Amino acid sequence: MSCGVPGYGTRQQRLFYERIAAAYAPDGVLLVMHWNDGQLHRDEVVATYREPSGVVTGNPTLVWNLAAADSAAHERTNDLQMDQIGLELGRLDAAVRANGARLAIVLFRNDSDPGWASLSATVSSVLGVEGVPILDLGETLLAAAASQDLRVHESDPHPNEIAHRLAAEEIAVFLRRNDLVPAR
């Protein structure tokens, strides 16, 4: 059962599991994370100076200058977001285990942005020690295609149909290898 909700951050994903999905008593929970999962959509819109439509607002040069001038503040925010992501992932893992299920994480990395290192380190430090299986799709995807060929659009870094096809194949292997689904 897919419980993905556009615009949800890690906290909302945990709350959704606790309040709705847990009632279905799943044997396993697969959380697929993208680079912006620590933010709510409205926060992402503000932080990237984009309208909900994805269109950059105002003069692009001005937007670039504002982003560059404010980069130190964004870095601090990202560190705080990573701490919050770690906290929420720990809570999600505890809730899943309390219900007798297993959590697994997939990092849907379709580019080589350095921000991924922070997310990967956070996920690994919080869940890796708990034995939660973690799959970082970055190596597989970036070995198969260039980053720009794995994006919806140059202004939208979310994974496109090529990235999703490659990811589905890799995730199936990951789930079987970790006994999260029966082998065929």
Short mmCIF file of N, CA and C in Angstrom, two decimals:
data_model
loop_
_atom_site.label_atom_id
_atom_site.label_comp_id
_atom_site.label_asym_id
_atom_site.label_seq_id
_atom_site.Cartn_x
_atom_site.Cartn_y
_atom_site.Cartn_z
N MET A 1 0.85 -1.16 0.00
CA MET A 1 0.00 0.00 0.00
C MET A 1 0.90 1.23 0.00
N SER A 2 0.72 2.10 -0.95
CA SER A 2 1.49 3.33 -1.01
C SER A 2 0.84 4.39 -0.15
N CYS A 3 1.63 4.97 0.72
CA CYS A 3 1.12 6.03 1.61
C CYS A 3 1.83 7.34 1.36
N GLY A 4 2.48 7.47 0.22
CA GLY A 4 3.19 8.70 -0.11
C GLY A 4 2.22 9.86 -0.27
N VAL A 5 2.58 10.98 0.32
CA VAL A 5 1.75 12.19 0.24
C VAL A 5 2.64 13.34 -0.21
N PRO A 6 2.33 13.95 -1.35
CA PRO A 6 3.16 15.07 -1.81
C PRO A 6 3.22 16.19 -0.78
N GLY A 7 4.42 16.71 -0.57
CA GLY A 7 4.59 17.84 0.32
C GLY A 7 4.85 17.47 1.77
N TYR A 8 4.78 16.18 2.12
CA TYR A 8 5.04 15.77 3.50
C TYR A 8 6.53 15.77 3.78
N GLY A 9 6.89 16.23 4.97
CA GLY A 9 8.24 16.12 5.48
C GLY A 9 8.33 14.88 6.36
N THR A 10 9.49 14.66 6.94
CA THR A 10 9.73 13.46 7.75
C THR A 10 8.78 13.38 8.94
N ARG A 11 8.51 14.50 9.57
CA ARG A 11 7.60 14.50 10.71
C ARG A 11 6.20 14.06 10.30
N GLN A 12 5.71 14.60 9.19
CA GLN A 12 4.38 14.24 8.73
C GLN A 12 4.32 12.77 8.32
N GLN A 13 5.42 12.26 7.76
CA GLN A 13 5.47 10.84 7.40
C GLN A 13 5.35 9.96 8.65
N ARG A 14 6.07 10.35 9.71
CA ARG A 14 5.98 9.59 10.97
C ARG A 14 4.56 9.66 11.52
N LEU A 15 3.99 10.86 11.57
CA LEU A 15 2.63 11.00 12.11
C LEU A 15 1.62 10.22 11.28
N PHE A 16 1.78 10.23 9.96
CA PHE A 16 0.89 9.45 9.10
C PHE A 16 0.97 7.97 9.45
N TYR A 17 2.20 7.48 9.64
CA TYR A 17 2.33 6.07 10.02
C TYR A 17 1.62 5.81 11.35
N GLU A 18 1.89 6.62 12.35
CA GLU A 18 1.33 6.39 13.68
C GLU A 18 -0.19 6.50 13.70
N ARG A 19 -0.73 7.46 12.99
CA ARG A 19 -2.17 7.73 13.06
C ARG A 19 -3.01 6.96 12.06
N ILE A 20 -2.41 6.55 10.94
CA ILE A 20 -3.21 5.90 9.90
C ILE A 20 -2.65 4.55 9.48
N ALA A 21 -1.43 4.53 8.99
CA ALA A 21 -0.88 3.31 8.39
C ALA A 21 -0.70 2.18 9.38
N ALA A 22 -0.35 2.49 10.63
CA ALA A 22 -0.14 1.43 11.63
C ALA A 22 -1.39 0.60 11.85
N ALA A 23 -2.55 1.20 11.64
CA ALA A 23 -3.82 0.48 11.82
C ALA A 23 -3.95 -0.70 10.86
N TYR A 24 -3.21 -0.67 9.76
CA TYR A 24 -3.25 -1.76 8.78
C TYR A 24 -2.29 -2.88 9.13
N ALA A 25 -1.54 -2.74 10.21
CA ALA A 25 -0.60 -3.74 10.72
C ALA A 25 0.34 -4.28 9.64
N PRO A 26 1.10 -3.39 9.00
CA PRO A 26 2.03 -3.86 7.97
C PRO A 26 3.18 -4.66 8.59
N ASP A 27 3.71 -5.61 7.82
CA ASP A 27 4.89 -6.36 8.26
C ASP A 27 6.14 -5.52 8.10
N GLY A 28 6.11 -4.60 7.14
CA GLY A 28 7.26 -3.77 6.87
C GLY A 28 6.83 -2.39 6.42
N VAL A 29 7.72 -1.43 6.67
CA VAL A 29 7.48 -0.04 6.25
C VAL A 29 8.71 0.41 5.49
N LEU A 30 8.51 0.83 4.26
CA LEU A 30 9.60 1.31 3.42
C LEU A 30 9.44 2.82 3.27
N LEU A 31 10.39 3.56 3.83
CA LEU A 31 10.37 5.02 3.72
C LEU A 31 11.35 5.41 2.63
N VAL A 32 10.84 6.00 1.57
CA VAL A 32 11.68 6.47 0.46
C VAL A 32 11.86 7.97 0.65
N MET A 33 13.13 8.38 0.76
CA MET A 33 13.43 9.78 1.06
C MET A 33 14.12 10.45 -0.12
N HIS A 34 13.74 11.69 -0.35
CA HIS A 34 14.42 12.52 -1.33
C HIS A 34 15.07 13.66 -0.55
N TRP A 35 15.91 14.44 -1.21
CA TRP A 35 16.71 15.48 -0.55
C TRP A 35 15.89 16.47 0.26
N ASN A 36 14.66 16.70 -0.10
CA ASN A 36 13.87 17.74 0.55
C ASN A 36 12.87 17.20 1.57
N ASP A 37 13.02 15.95 1.99
CA ASP A 37 12.03 15.37 2.89
C ASP A 37 12.06 15.95 4.30
N GLY A 38 13.08 16.72 4.62
CA GLY A 38 13.11 17.36 5.93
C GLY A 38 12.26 18.60 5.99
N GLN A 39 11.75 19.03 4.84
CA GLN A 39 10.97 20.25 4.78
C GLN A 39 9.54 19.97 4.36
N LEU A 40 8.65 20.79 4.86
CA LEU A 40 7.31 20.81 4.30
C LEU A 40 7.38 21.55 2.97
N HIS A 41 6.46 21.31 2.08
CA HIS A 41 6.48 21.96 0.77
C HIS A 41 6.51 23.48 0.90
N ARG A 42 5.71 24.03 1.83
CA ARG A 42 5.68 25.49 1.96
C ARG A 42 7.03 26.04 2.39
N ASP A 43 7.77 25.29 3.24
CA ASP A 43 9.10 25.73 3.66
C ASP A 43 10.09 25.65 2.51
N GLU A 44 9.95 24.62 1.68
CA GLU A 44 10.81 24.46 0.51
C GLU A 44 10.59 25.61 -0.46
N VAL A 45 9.34 26.00 -0.64
CA VAL A 45 9.03 27.11 -1.54
C VAL A 45 9.71 28.39 -1.06
N VAL A 46 9.62 28.66 0.23
CA VAL A 46 10.25 29.86 0.78
C VAL A 46 11.77 29.78 0.67
N ALA A 47 12.36 28.65 1.03
CA ALA A 47 13.82 28.51 1.05
C ALA A 47 14.44 28.59 -0.33
N THR A 48 13.71 28.17 -1.35
CA THR A 48 14.29 28.16 -2.69
C THR A 48 13.79 29.33 -3.53
N TYR A 49 13.00 30.22 -2.94
CA TYR A 49 12.49 31.39 -3.66
C TYR A 49 11.68 30.98 -4.89
N ARG A 50 10.89 29.94 -4.76
CA ARG A 50 10.06 29.47 -5.87
C ARG A 50 8.60 29.55 -5.46
N GLU A 51 7.78 29.78 -6.45
CA GLU A 51 6.35 29.72 -6.23
C GLU A 51 5.94 28.25 -6.25
N PRO A 52 4.77 27.89 -5.70
CA PRO A 52 4.33 26.50 -5.74
C PRO A 52 4.31 25.93 -7.16
N SER A 53 4.18 26.77 -8.17
CA SER A 53 4.17 26.28 -9.54
C SER A 53 5.55 25.82 -9.98
N GLY A 54 6.59 26.14 -9.19
CA GLY A 54 7.96 25.78 -9.55
C GLY A 54 8.67 26.88 -10.31
N VAL A 55 7.98 27.98 -10.59
CA VAL A 55 8.57 29.08 -11.35
C VAL A 55 9.34 29.99 -10.41
N VAL A 56 10.57 30.31 -10.78
CA VAL A 56 11.38 31.22 -9.96
C VAL A 56 10.71 32.58 -9.98
N THR A 57 10.61 33.19 -8.78
CA THR A 57 9.95 34.49 -8.70
C THR A 57 10.95 35.62 -8.88
N GLY A 58 10.48 36.72 -9.40
CA GLY A 58 11.30 37.91 -9.52
C GLY A 58 12.41 37.76 -10.55
N ASN A 59 13.35 38.65 -10.47
CA ASN A 59 14.49 38.66 -11.37
C ASN A 59 15.41 37.51 -11.00
N PRO A 60 15.71 36.58 -11.94
CA PRO A 60 16.56 35.44 -11.61
C PRO A 60 17.91 35.84 -11.03
N THR A 61 18.49 36.94 -11.50
CA THR A 61 19.77 37.38 -10.95
C THR A 61 19.61 37.80 -9.50
N LEU A 62 18.54 38.52 -9.22
CA LEU A 62 18.26 38.93 -7.85
C LEU A 62 18.04 37.72 -6.96
N VAL A 63 17.28 36.75 -7.45
CA VAL A 63 17.04 35.53 -6.67
C VAL A 63 18.36 34.83 -6.39
N TRP A 64 19.22 34.72 -7.40
CA TRP A 64 20.52 34.06 -7.22
C TRP A 64 21.33 34.81 -6.16
N ASN A 65 21.36 36.15 -6.24
CA ASN A 65 22.12 36.95 -5.27
C ASN A 65 21.55 36.78 -3.86
N LEU A 66 20.24 36.75 -3.74
CA LEU A 66 19.63 36.55 -2.43
C LEU A 66 20.01 35.18 -1.88
N ALA A 67 19.96 34.16 -2.73
CA ALA A 67 20.31 32.81 -2.29
C ALA A 67 21.77 32.73 -1.88
N ALA A 68 22.66 33.34 -2.66
CA ALA A 68 24.09 33.31 -2.34
C ALA A 68 24.37 34.07 -1.06
N ALA A 69 23.75 35.23 -0.89
CA ALA A 69 23.98 36.04 0.30
C ALA A 69 23.45 35.36 1.55
N ASP A 70 22.42 34.54 1.39
CA ASP A 70 21.78 33.90 2.53
C ASP A 70 22.26 32.47 2.73
N SER A 71 23.33 32.05 2.04
CA SER A 71 23.73 30.64 2.09
C SER A 71 24.12 30.19 3.48
N ALA A 72 24.76 31.05 4.28
CA ALA A 72 25.16 30.65 5.63
C ALA A 72 23.93 30.33 6.48
N ALA A 73 22.89 31.14 6.33
CA ALA A 73 21.66 30.88 7.08
C ALA A 73 21.02 29.57 6.65
N HIS A 74 21.04 29.29 5.33
CA HIS A 74 20.47 28.03 4.85
C HIS A 74 21.27 26.84 5.35
N GLU A 75 22.61 26.98 5.43
CA GLU A 75 23.42 25.88 5.94
C GLU A 75 23.07 25.59 7.40
N ARG A 76 22.90 26.62 8.20
CA ARG A 76 22.51 26.41 9.60
C ARG A 76 21.15 25.75 9.67
N THR A 77 20.23 26.21 8.83
CA THR A 77 18.89 25.62 8.79
C THR A 77 18.98 24.16 8.41
N ASN A 78 19.81 23.84 7.42
CA ASN A 78 19.94 22.45 7.00
C ASN A 78 20.47 21.58 8.12
N ASP A 79 21.45 22.08 8.91
CA ASP A 79 21.96 21.32 10.04
C ASP A 79 20.85 21.05 11.05
N LEU A 80 20.04 22.08 11.31
CA LEU A 80 18.92 21.91 12.22
C LEU A 80 17.91 20.93 11.65
N GLN A 81 17.67 21.01 10.36
CA GLN A 81 16.73 20.08 9.74
C GLN A 81 17.24 18.66 9.85
N MET A 82 18.56 18.45 9.68
CA MET A 82 19.11 17.10 9.79
C MET A 82 18.91 16.57 11.20
N ASP A 83 19.09 17.41 12.21
CA ASP A 83 18.84 16.98 13.58
C ASP A 83 17.37 16.57 13.74
N GLN A 84 16.47 17.36 13.17
CA GLN A 84 15.04 17.05 13.26
C GLN A 84 14.71 15.78 12.49
N ILE A 85 15.30 15.60 11.32
CA ILE A 85 15.09 14.37 10.55
C ILE A 85 15.53 13.18 11.38
N GLY A 86 16.71 13.28 11.98
CA GLY A 86 17.22 12.18 12.81
C GLY A 86 16.27 11.83 13.94
N LEU A 87 15.77 12.84 14.60
CA LEU A 87 14.82 12.64 15.69
C LEU A 87 13.55 11.95 15.19
N GLU A 88 13.01 12.43 14.08
CA GLU A 88 11.77 11.85 13.54
C GLU A 88 11.98 10.42 13.05
N LEU A 89 13.13 10.15 12.43
CA LEU A 89 13.40 8.79 11.97
C LEU A 89 13.52 7.82 13.14
N GLY A 90 14.17 8.27 14.22
CA GLY A 90 14.25 7.44 15.42
C GLY A 90 12.87 7.14 15.99
N ARG A 91 12.02 8.14 16.00
CA ARG A 91 10.64 7.96 16.49
C ARG A 91 9.86 7.01 15.57
N LEU A 92 10.03 7.18 14.27
CA LEU A 92 9.34 6.29 13.33
C LEU A 92 9.80 4.85 13.52
N ASP A 93 11.10 4.63 13.62
CA ASP A 93 11.62 3.28 13.83
C ASP A 93 11.05 2.67 15.10
N ALA A 94 11.00 3.44 16.18
CA ALA A 94 10.46 2.94 17.44
C ALA A 94 8.97 2.57 17.29
N ALA A 95 8.22 3.41 16.59
CA ALA A 95 6.78 3.13 16.39
C ALA A 95 6.59 1.88 15.54
N VAL A 96 7.38 1.74 14.50
CA VAL A 96 7.26 0.57 13.62
C VAL A 96 7.61 -0.70 14.40
N ARG A 97 8.71 -0.67 15.16
CA ARG A 97 9.12 -1.84 15.96
C ARG A 97 8.08 -2.17 17.02
N ALA A 98 7.50 -1.15 17.64
CA ALA A 98 6.49 -1.38 18.67
C ALA A 98 5.28 -2.12 18.11
N ASN A 99 5.05 -1.98 16.83
CA ASN A 99 3.94 -2.67 16.17
C ASN A 99 4.38 -3.99 15.54
N GLY A 100 5.60 -4.43 15.84
CA GLY A 100 6.07 -5.72 15.35
C GLY A 100 6.46 -5.74 13.89
N ALA A 101 6.73 -4.58 13.32
CA ALA A 101 7.10 -4.50 11.90
C ALA A 101 8.56 -4.08 11.78
N ARG A 102 9.05 -4.07 10.54
CA ARG A 102 10.42 -3.64 10.25
C ARG A 102 10.41 -2.42 9.35
N LEU A 103 11.32 -1.50 9.64
CA LEU A 103 11.50 -0.30 8.84
C LEU A 103 12.69 -0.48 7.92
N ALA A 104 12.59 0.01 6.71
CA ALA A 104 13.71 0.07 5.77
C ALA A 104 13.66 1.45 5.11
N ILE A 105 14.84 1.96 4.76
CA ILE A 105 14.94 3.30 4.18
C ILE A 105 15.58 3.22 2.81
N VAL A 106 15.04 3.99 1.87
CA VAL A 106 15.65 4.16 0.55
C VAL A 106 15.91 5.65 0.37
N LEU A 107 17.17 5.98 0.07
CA LEU A 107 17.53 7.35 -0.26
C LEU A 107 17.50 7.47 -1.77
N PHE A 108 16.55 8.20 -2.29
CA PHE A 108 16.35 8.31 -3.74
C PHE A 108 17.23 9.44 -4.26
N ARG A 109 18.53 9.16 -4.29
CA ARG A 109 19.53 10.16 -4.70
C ARG A 109 19.75 10.05 -6.20
N ASN A 110 19.35 11.09 -6.92
CA ASN A 110 19.50 11.10 -8.37
C ASN A 110 20.43 12.22 -8.84
N ASP A 111 21.24 12.74 -7.93
CA ASP A 111 22.27 13.71 -8.32
C ASP A 111 23.41 13.64 -7.32
N SER A 112 24.46 14.37 -7.58
CA SER A 112 25.65 14.29 -6.72
C SER A 112 25.77 15.52 -5.83
N ASP A 113 24.68 16.18 -5.54
CA ASP A 113 24.68 17.35 -4.68
C ASP A 113 25.27 16.99 -3.31
N PRO A 114 26.16 17.83 -2.77
CA PRO A 114 26.79 17.54 -1.48
C PRO A 114 25.79 17.44 -0.32
N GLY A 115 24.62 18.02 -0.47
CA GLY A 115 23.61 17.94 0.58
C GLY A 115 23.20 16.51 0.91
N TRP A 116 23.35 15.64 -0.06
CA TRP A 116 23.01 14.23 0.16
C TRP A 116 23.89 13.60 1.22
N ALA A 117 25.15 14.02 1.30
CA ALA A 117 26.06 13.45 2.29
C ALA A 117 25.52 13.67 3.70
N SER A 118 24.96 14.84 3.95
CA SER A 118 24.40 15.15 5.25
C SER A 118 23.19 14.28 5.55
N LEU A 119 22.29 14.12 4.59
CA LEU A 119 21.12 13.28 4.79
C LEU A 119 21.54 11.83 4.99
N SER A 120 22.43 11.34 4.16
CA SER A 120 22.90 9.96 4.27
C SER A 120 23.56 9.71 5.63
N ALA A 121 24.40 10.65 6.07
CA ALA A 121 25.07 10.51 7.37
C ALA A 121 24.05 10.50 8.51
N THR A 122 23.03 11.35 8.41
CA THR A 122 22.00 11.41 9.44
C THR A 122 21.24 10.10 9.51
N VAL A 123 20.79 9.61 8.37
CA VAL A 123 20.03 8.36 8.32
C VAL A 123 20.89 7.21 8.86
N SER A 124 22.12 7.12 8.40
CA SER A 124 23.00 6.04 8.84
C SER A 124 23.30 6.10 10.33
N SER A 125 23.55 7.30 10.85
CA SER A 125 23.90 7.41 12.27
C SER A 125 22.72 7.09 13.17
N VAL A 126 21.52 7.41 12.73
CA VAL A 126 20.34 7.16 13.56
C VAL A 126 19.84 5.73 13.41
N LEU A 127 19.76 5.25 12.18
CA LEU A 127 19.11 3.96 11.94
C LEU A 127 20.08 2.81 11.65
N GLY A 128 21.26 3.13 11.14
CA GLY A 128 22.21 2.08 10.80
C GLY A 128 22.61 1.26 12.01
N VAL A 129 22.77 1.92 13.16
CA VAL A 129 23.14 1.21 14.38
C VAL A 129 22.00 0.35 14.90
N GLU A 130 20.79 0.64 14.49
CA GLU A 130 19.62 -0.14 14.89
C GLU A 130 19.36 -1.32 13.96
N GLY A 131 20.19 -1.45 12.95
CA GLY A 131 20.02 -2.57 12.01
C GLY A 131 18.93 -2.33 10.97
N VAL A 132 18.53 -1.09 10.79
CA VAL A 132 17.53 -0.78 9.77
C VAL A 132 18.22 -0.80 8.41
N PRO A 133 17.74 -1.62 7.48
CA PRO A 133 18.36 -1.64 6.15
C PRO A 133 18.20 -0.29 5.44
N ILE A 134 19.30 0.18 4.86
CA ILE A 134 19.31 1.47 4.17
C ILE A 134 19.88 1.27 2.77
N LEU A 135 19.17 1.77 1.77
CA LEU A 135 19.63 1.70 0.39
C LEU A 135 19.78 3.12 -0.14
N ASP A 136 21.00 3.45 -0.56
CA ASP A 136 21.26 4.73 -1.22
C ASP A 136 21.32 4.44 -2.72
N LEU A 137 20.34 4.93 -3.45
CA LEU A 137 20.25 4.65 -4.88
C LEU A 137 21.24 5.43 -5.73
N GLY A 138 21.96 6.36 -5.12
CA GLY A 138 22.84 7.25 -5.87
C GLY A 138 23.82 6.56 -6.78
N GLU A 139 24.59 5.62 -6.25
CA GLU A 139 25.61 4.95 -7.08
C GLU A 139 24.99 4.28 -8.29
N THR A 140 23.93 3.54 -8.07
CA THR A 140 23.28 2.81 -9.16
C THR A 140 22.73 3.76 -10.21
N LEU A 141 22.00 4.78 -9.77
CA LEU A 141 21.38 5.70 -10.72
C LEU A 141 22.43 6.50 -11.48
N LEU A 142 23.41 7.03 -10.77
CA LEU A 142 24.41 7.88 -11.42
C LEU A 142 25.37 7.08 -12.29
N ALA A 143 25.49 5.79 -12.05
CA ALA A 143 26.30 4.94 -12.94
C ALA A 143 25.55 4.64 -14.23
N ALA A 144 24.22 4.68 -14.16
CA ALA A 144 23.40 4.34 -15.33
C ALA A 144 23.10 5.54 -16.22
N ALA A 145 23.07 6.73 -15.65
CA ALA A 145 22.71 7.92 -16.44
C ALA A 145 23.28 9.17 -15.78
N ALA A 146 23.42 10.21 -16.58
CA ALA A 146 23.88 11.50 -16.06
C ALA A 146 22.78 12.11 -15.18
N SER A 147 23.19 12.87 -14.20
CA SER A 147 22.25 13.47 -13.26
C SER A 147 21.12 14.23 -13.97
N GLN A 148 21.47 15.03 -14.98
CA GLN A 148 20.43 15.80 -15.68
C GLN A 148 19.43 14.91 -16.41
N ASP A 149 19.82 13.67 -16.71
CA ASP A 149 18.91 12.74 -17.38
C ASP A 149 18.01 12.00 -16.40
N LEU A 150 18.20 12.24 -15.11
CA LEU A 150 17.42 11.57 -14.07
C LEU A 150 16.45 12.52 -13.38
N ARG A 151 16.39 13.76 -13.85
CA ARG A 151 15.56 14.80 -13.25
C ARG A 151 14.31 15.05 -14.08
N VAL A 152 13.26 15.50 -13.42
CA VAL A 152 12.03 15.86 -14.12
C VAL A 152 12.31 17.00 -15.09
N HIS A 153 13.06 18.00 -14.63
CA HIS A 153 13.37 19.17 -15.44
C HIS A 153 14.57 19.85 -14.79
N GLU A 154 15.25 20.70 -15.53
CA GLU A 154 16.42 21.37 -14.95
C GLU A 154 16.08 22.18 -13.72
N SER A 155 14.83 22.65 -13.61
CA SER A 155 14.41 23.41 -12.43
C SER A 155 13.73 22.54 -11.38
N ASP A 156 13.56 21.26 -11.67
CA ASP A 156 12.91 20.33 -10.73
C ASP A 156 13.78 19.09 -10.57
N PRO A 157 14.51 19.00 -9.47
CA PRO A 157 15.45 17.89 -9.29
C PRO A 157 14.82 16.56 -8.90
N HIS A 158 13.50 16.50 -8.77
CA HIS A 158 12.88 15.24 -8.42
C HIS A 158 13.14 14.20 -9.52
N PRO A 159 13.15 12.92 -9.16
CA PRO A 159 13.44 11.86 -10.13
C PRO A 159 12.36 11.73 -11.19
N ASN A 160 12.80 11.48 -12.42
CA ASN A 160 11.88 11.30 -13.54
C ASN A 160 11.61 9.81 -13.78
N GLU A 161 10.95 9.49 -14.90
CA GLU A 161 10.57 8.11 -15.18
C GLU A 161 11.78 7.20 -15.37
N ILE A 162 12.87 7.71 -15.89
CA ILE A 162 14.09 6.89 -16.04
C ILE A 162 14.61 6.53 -14.66
N ALA A 163 14.72 7.50 -13.78
CA ALA A 163 15.20 7.25 -12.43
C ALA A 163 14.26 6.30 -11.69
N HIS A 164 12.96 6.46 -11.88
CA HIS A 164 12.00 5.58 -11.19
C HIS A 164 12.11 4.13 -11.68
N ARG A 165 12.30 3.93 -12.95
CA ARG A 165 12.44 2.56 -13.48
C ARG A 165 13.67 1.90 -12.88
N LEU A 166 14.81 2.60 -12.94
CA LEU A 166 16.05 2.06 -12.37
C LEU A 166 15.90 1.81 -10.87
N ALA A 167 15.27 2.74 -10.19
CA ALA A 167 15.08 2.60 -8.74
C ALA A 167 14.21 1.41 -8.40
N ALA A 168 13.14 1.20 -9.15
CA ALA A 168 12.23 0.07 -8.87
C ALA A 168 12.97 -1.26 -8.95
N GLU A 169 13.82 -1.39 -9.94
CA GLU A 169 14.60 -2.62 -10.08
C GLU A 169 15.54 -2.81 -8.90
N GLU A 170 16.21 -1.76 -8.50
CA GLU A 170 17.16 -1.83 -7.39
C GLU A 170 16.45 -2.05 -6.05
N ILE A 171 15.32 -1.41 -5.87
CA ILE A 171 14.56 -1.56 -4.63
C ILE A 171 14.04 -2.99 -4.50
N ALA A 172 13.60 -3.60 -5.58
CA ALA A 172 13.12 -4.99 -5.53
C ALA A 172 14.22 -5.92 -5.04
N VAL A 173 15.42 -5.75 -5.54
CA VAL A 173 16.56 -6.56 -5.10
C VAL A 173 16.84 -6.30 -3.61
N PHE A 174 16.84 -5.03 -3.22
CA PHE A 174 17.09 -4.64 -1.84
C PHE A 174 16.08 -5.28 -0.89
N LEU A 175 14.81 -5.24 -1.23
CA LEU A 175 13.76 -5.80 -0.38
C LEU A 175 13.92 -7.31 -0.23
N ARG A 176 14.23 -8.02 -1.33
CA ARG A 176 14.44 -9.47 -1.25
C ARG A 176 15.69 -9.81 -0.44
N ARG A 177 16.78 -9.07 -0.69
CA ARG A 177 18.05 -9.33 0.00
C ARG A 177 17.91 -9.15 1.51
N ASN A 178 17.04 -8.25 1.95
CA ASN A 178 16.85 -7.99 3.38
C ASN A 178 15.63 -8.69 3.95
N ASP A 179 15.10 -9.68 3.21
CA ASP A 179 13.95 -10.48 3.66
C ASP A 179 12.75 -9.61 4.04
N LEU A 180 12.56 -8.54 3.30
CA LEU A 180 11.40 -7.68 3.54
C LEU A 180 10.21 -8.06 2.66
N VAL A 181 10.47 -8.84 1.64
CA VAL A 181 9.41 -9.42 0.81
C VAL A 181 9.84 -10.85 0.50
N PRO A 182 8.88 -11.72 0.24
CA PRO A 182 9.25 -13.10 -0.08
C PRO A 182 10.02 -13.19 -1.39
N ALA A 183 11.00 -14.08 -1.44
CA ALA A 183 11.74 -14.31 -2.68
C ALA A 183 10.81 -14.98 -3.68
N ARG A 184 11.02 -14.68 -4.95
CA ARG A 184 10.18 -15.28 -5.99
C ARG A 184 10.58 -16.69 -6.24
#
